[in-house]
Coordinates of N, CA and C in Angstrom, one line a residue:
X1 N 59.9 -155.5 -108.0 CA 60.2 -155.9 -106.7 C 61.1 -157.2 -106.8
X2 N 62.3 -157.2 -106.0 CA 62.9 -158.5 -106.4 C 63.1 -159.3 -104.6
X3 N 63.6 -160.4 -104.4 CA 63.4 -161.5 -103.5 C 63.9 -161.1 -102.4
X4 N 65.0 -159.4 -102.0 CA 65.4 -159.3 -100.6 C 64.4 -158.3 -100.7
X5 N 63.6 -157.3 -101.5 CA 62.7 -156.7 -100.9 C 61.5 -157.5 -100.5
X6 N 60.9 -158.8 -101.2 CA 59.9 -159.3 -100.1 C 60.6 -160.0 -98.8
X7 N 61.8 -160.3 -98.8 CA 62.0 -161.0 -97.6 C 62.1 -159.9 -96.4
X8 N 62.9 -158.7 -96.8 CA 62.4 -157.7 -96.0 C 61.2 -157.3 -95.8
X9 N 60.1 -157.3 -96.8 CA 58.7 -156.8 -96.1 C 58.1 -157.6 -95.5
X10 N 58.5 -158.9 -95.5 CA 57.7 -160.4 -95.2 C 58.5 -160.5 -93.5
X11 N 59.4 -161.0 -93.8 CA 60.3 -161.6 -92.8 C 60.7 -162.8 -93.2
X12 N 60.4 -163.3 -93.9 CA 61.0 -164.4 -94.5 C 62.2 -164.8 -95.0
X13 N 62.7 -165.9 -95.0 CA 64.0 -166.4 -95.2 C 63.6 -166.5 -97.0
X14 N 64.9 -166.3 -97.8 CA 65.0 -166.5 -98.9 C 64.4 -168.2 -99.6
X15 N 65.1 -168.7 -98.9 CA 64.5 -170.1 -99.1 C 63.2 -170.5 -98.4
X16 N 62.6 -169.8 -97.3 CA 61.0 -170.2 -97.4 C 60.2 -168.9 -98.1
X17 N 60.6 -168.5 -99.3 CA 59.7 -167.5 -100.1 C 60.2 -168.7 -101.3
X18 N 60.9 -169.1 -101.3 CA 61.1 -169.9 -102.6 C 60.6 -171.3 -102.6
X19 N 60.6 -172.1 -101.3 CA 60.2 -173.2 -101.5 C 58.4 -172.8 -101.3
X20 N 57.9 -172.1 -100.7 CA 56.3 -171.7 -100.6 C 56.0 -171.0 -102.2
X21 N 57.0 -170.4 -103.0 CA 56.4 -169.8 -104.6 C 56.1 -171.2 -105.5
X22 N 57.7 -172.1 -105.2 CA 57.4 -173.0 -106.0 C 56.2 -174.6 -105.5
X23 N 56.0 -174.6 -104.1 CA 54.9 -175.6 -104.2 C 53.4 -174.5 -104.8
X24 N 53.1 -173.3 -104.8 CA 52.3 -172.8 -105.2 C 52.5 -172.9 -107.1
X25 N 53.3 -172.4 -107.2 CA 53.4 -171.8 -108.7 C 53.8 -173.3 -109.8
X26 N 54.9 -174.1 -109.0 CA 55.2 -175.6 -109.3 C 56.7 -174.8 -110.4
X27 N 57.4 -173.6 -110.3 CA 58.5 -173.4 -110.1 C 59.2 -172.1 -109.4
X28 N 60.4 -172.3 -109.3 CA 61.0 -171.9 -108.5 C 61.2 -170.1 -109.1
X29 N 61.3 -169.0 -108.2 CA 61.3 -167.6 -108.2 C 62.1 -167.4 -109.7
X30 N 62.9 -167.8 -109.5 CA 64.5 -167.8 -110.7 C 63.9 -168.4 -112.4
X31 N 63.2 -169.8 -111.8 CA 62.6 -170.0 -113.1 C 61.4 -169.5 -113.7
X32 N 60.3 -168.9 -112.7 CA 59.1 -168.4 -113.3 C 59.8 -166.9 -113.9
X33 N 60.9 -166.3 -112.8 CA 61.0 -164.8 -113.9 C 61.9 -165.5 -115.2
X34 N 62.4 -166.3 -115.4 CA 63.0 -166.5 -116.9 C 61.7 -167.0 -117.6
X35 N 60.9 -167.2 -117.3 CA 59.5 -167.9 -117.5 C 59.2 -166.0 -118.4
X36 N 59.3 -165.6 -117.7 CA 58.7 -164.0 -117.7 C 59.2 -163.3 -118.9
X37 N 60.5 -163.4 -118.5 CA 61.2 -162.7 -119.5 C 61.2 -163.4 -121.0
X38 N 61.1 -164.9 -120.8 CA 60.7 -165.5 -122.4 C 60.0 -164.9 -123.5
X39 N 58.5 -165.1 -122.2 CA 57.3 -164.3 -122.6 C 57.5 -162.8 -123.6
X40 N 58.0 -162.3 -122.7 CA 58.2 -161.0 -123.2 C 59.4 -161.1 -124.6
X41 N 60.0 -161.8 -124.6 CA 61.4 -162.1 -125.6 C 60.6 -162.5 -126.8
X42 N 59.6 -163.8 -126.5 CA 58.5 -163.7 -128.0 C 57.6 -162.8 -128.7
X43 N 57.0 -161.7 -127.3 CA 56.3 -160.6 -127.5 C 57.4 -160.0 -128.7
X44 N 58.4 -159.4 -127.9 CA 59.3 -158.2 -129.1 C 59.3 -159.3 -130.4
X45 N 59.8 -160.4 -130.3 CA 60.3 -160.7 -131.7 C 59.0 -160.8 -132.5
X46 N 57.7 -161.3 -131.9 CA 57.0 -161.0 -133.0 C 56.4 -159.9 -133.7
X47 N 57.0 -158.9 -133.0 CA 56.9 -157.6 -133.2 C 57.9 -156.9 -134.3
X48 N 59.2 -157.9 -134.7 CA 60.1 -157.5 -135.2 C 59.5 -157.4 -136.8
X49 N 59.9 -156.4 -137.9 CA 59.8 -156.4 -139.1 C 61.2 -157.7 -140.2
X50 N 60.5 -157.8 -140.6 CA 61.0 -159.4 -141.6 C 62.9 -158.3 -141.6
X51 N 62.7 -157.3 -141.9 CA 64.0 -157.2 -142.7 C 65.3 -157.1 -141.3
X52 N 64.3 -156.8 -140.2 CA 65.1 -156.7 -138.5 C 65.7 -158.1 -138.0
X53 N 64.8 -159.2 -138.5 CA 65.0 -160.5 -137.3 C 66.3 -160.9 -137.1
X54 N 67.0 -161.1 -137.8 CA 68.2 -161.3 -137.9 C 69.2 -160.5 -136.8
X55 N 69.2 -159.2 -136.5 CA 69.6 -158.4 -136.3 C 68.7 -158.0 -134.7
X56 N 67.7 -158.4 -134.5 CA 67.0 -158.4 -133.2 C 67.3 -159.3 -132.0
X57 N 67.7 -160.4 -132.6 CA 67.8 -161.3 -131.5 C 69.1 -160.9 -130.7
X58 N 70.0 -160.2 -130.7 CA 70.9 -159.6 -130.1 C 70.1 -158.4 -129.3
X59 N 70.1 -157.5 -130.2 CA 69.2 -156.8 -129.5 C 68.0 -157.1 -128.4
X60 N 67.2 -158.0 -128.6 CA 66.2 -158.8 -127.2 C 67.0 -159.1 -126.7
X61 N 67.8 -159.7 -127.0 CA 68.9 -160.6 -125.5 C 68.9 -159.7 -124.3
X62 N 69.6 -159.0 -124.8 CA 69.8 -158.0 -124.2 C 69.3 -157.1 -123.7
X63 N 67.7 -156.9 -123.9 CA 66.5 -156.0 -123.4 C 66.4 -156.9 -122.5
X64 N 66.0 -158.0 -122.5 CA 65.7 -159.2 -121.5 C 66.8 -159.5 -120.5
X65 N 68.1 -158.7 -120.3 CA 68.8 -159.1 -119.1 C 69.7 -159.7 -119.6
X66 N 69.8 -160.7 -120.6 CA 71.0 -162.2 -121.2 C 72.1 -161.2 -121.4
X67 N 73.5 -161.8 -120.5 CA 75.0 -161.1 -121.3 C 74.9 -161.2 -122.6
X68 N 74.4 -162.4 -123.0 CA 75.1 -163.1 -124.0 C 73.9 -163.5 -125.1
X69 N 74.1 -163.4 -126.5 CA 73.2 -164.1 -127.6 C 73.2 -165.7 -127.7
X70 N 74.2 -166.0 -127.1 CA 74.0 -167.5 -127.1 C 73.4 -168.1 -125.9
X71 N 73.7 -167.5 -124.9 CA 72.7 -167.6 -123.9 C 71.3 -167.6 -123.9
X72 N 70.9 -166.6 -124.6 CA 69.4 -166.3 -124.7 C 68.7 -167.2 -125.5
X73 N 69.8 -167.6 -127.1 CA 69.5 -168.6 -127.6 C 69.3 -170.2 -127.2
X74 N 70.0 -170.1 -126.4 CA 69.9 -171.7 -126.0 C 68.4 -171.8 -124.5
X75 N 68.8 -170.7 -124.0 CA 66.9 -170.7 -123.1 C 65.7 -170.5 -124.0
X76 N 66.2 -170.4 -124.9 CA 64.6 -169.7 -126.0 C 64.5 -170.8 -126.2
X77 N 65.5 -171.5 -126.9 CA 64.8 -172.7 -127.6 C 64.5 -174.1 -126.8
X78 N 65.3 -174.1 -125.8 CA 65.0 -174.8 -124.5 C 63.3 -174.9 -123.9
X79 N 62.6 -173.7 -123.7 CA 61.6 -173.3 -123.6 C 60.5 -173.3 -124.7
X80 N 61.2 -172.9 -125.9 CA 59.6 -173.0 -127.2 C 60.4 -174.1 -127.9
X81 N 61.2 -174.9 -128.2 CA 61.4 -175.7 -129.3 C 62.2 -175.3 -130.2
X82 N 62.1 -173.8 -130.2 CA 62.5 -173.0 -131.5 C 63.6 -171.7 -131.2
X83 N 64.5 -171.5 -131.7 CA 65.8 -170.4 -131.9 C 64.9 -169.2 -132.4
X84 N 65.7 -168.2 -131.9 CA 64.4 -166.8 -131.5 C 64.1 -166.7 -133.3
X85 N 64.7 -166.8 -134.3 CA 64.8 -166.0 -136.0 C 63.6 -167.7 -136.1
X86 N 63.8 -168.6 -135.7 CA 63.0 -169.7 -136.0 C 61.9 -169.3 -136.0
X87 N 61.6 -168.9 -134.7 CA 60.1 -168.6 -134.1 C 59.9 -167.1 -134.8
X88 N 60.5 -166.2 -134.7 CA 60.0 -165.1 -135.6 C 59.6 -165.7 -137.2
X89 N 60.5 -166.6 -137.7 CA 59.8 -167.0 -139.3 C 58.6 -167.4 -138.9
X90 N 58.3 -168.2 -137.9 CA 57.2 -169.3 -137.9 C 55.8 -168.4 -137.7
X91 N 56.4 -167.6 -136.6 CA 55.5 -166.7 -135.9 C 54.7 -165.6 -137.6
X92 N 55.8 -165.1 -138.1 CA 55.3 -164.4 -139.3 C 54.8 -164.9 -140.6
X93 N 54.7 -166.3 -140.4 CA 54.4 -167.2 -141.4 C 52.4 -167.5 -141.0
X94 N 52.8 -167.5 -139.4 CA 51.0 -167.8 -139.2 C 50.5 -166.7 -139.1
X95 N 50.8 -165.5 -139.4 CA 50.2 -164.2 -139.1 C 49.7 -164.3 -140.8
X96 N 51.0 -164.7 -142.1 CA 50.4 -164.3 -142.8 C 49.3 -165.0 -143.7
X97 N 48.5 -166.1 -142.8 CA 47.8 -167.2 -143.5 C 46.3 -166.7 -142.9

């Protein structure tokens, strides 16, 4: 469901479904779904096998919506601290302890 099908089932203006998500949620429609799609961007990569990572993070970009690898890269790490092949080493490093 995206924000003109609730405004049409609602009646609501674009901007009061957004400012009522974000005093509820504490951000805004745009940023909880990139919130969403993160989520899901660390799901796959931890899922990625050692010899893929490299070669995944284009691939997620792109499952996730992002034109672009450098896009995706710079919200990933904006959001966890860490560049997606970062967080796959780290992520595969605590799996194997």
């Amino acid at each position: 469901m995206c924000l003109s099908d609730v405004e049409r089932e609602t009646g609501y203006t674009r901007q009061y479904i957004n400012r009522a998500f974000h005093e509820e949620i504490g951000f805004s429609v745009i940023q909880f779904e990139k919130i969403l799609r993160l989520h899901s961007a660390m799901q796959r990569l931890s899922e990625v096998p050692v010899s893929q990572r490299k070669s995944a993070e284009l691939r997620v970009a792109l499952e996730m919506g992002y034109s672009d690898q450098s896009h995706f890269i710079k919200d990933f790490k904006k959001y966890t601290g860490a560049t997606p092949l970062q967080y796959s080493n780290q992520f595969c490093n605590m799996q194997s302890l």
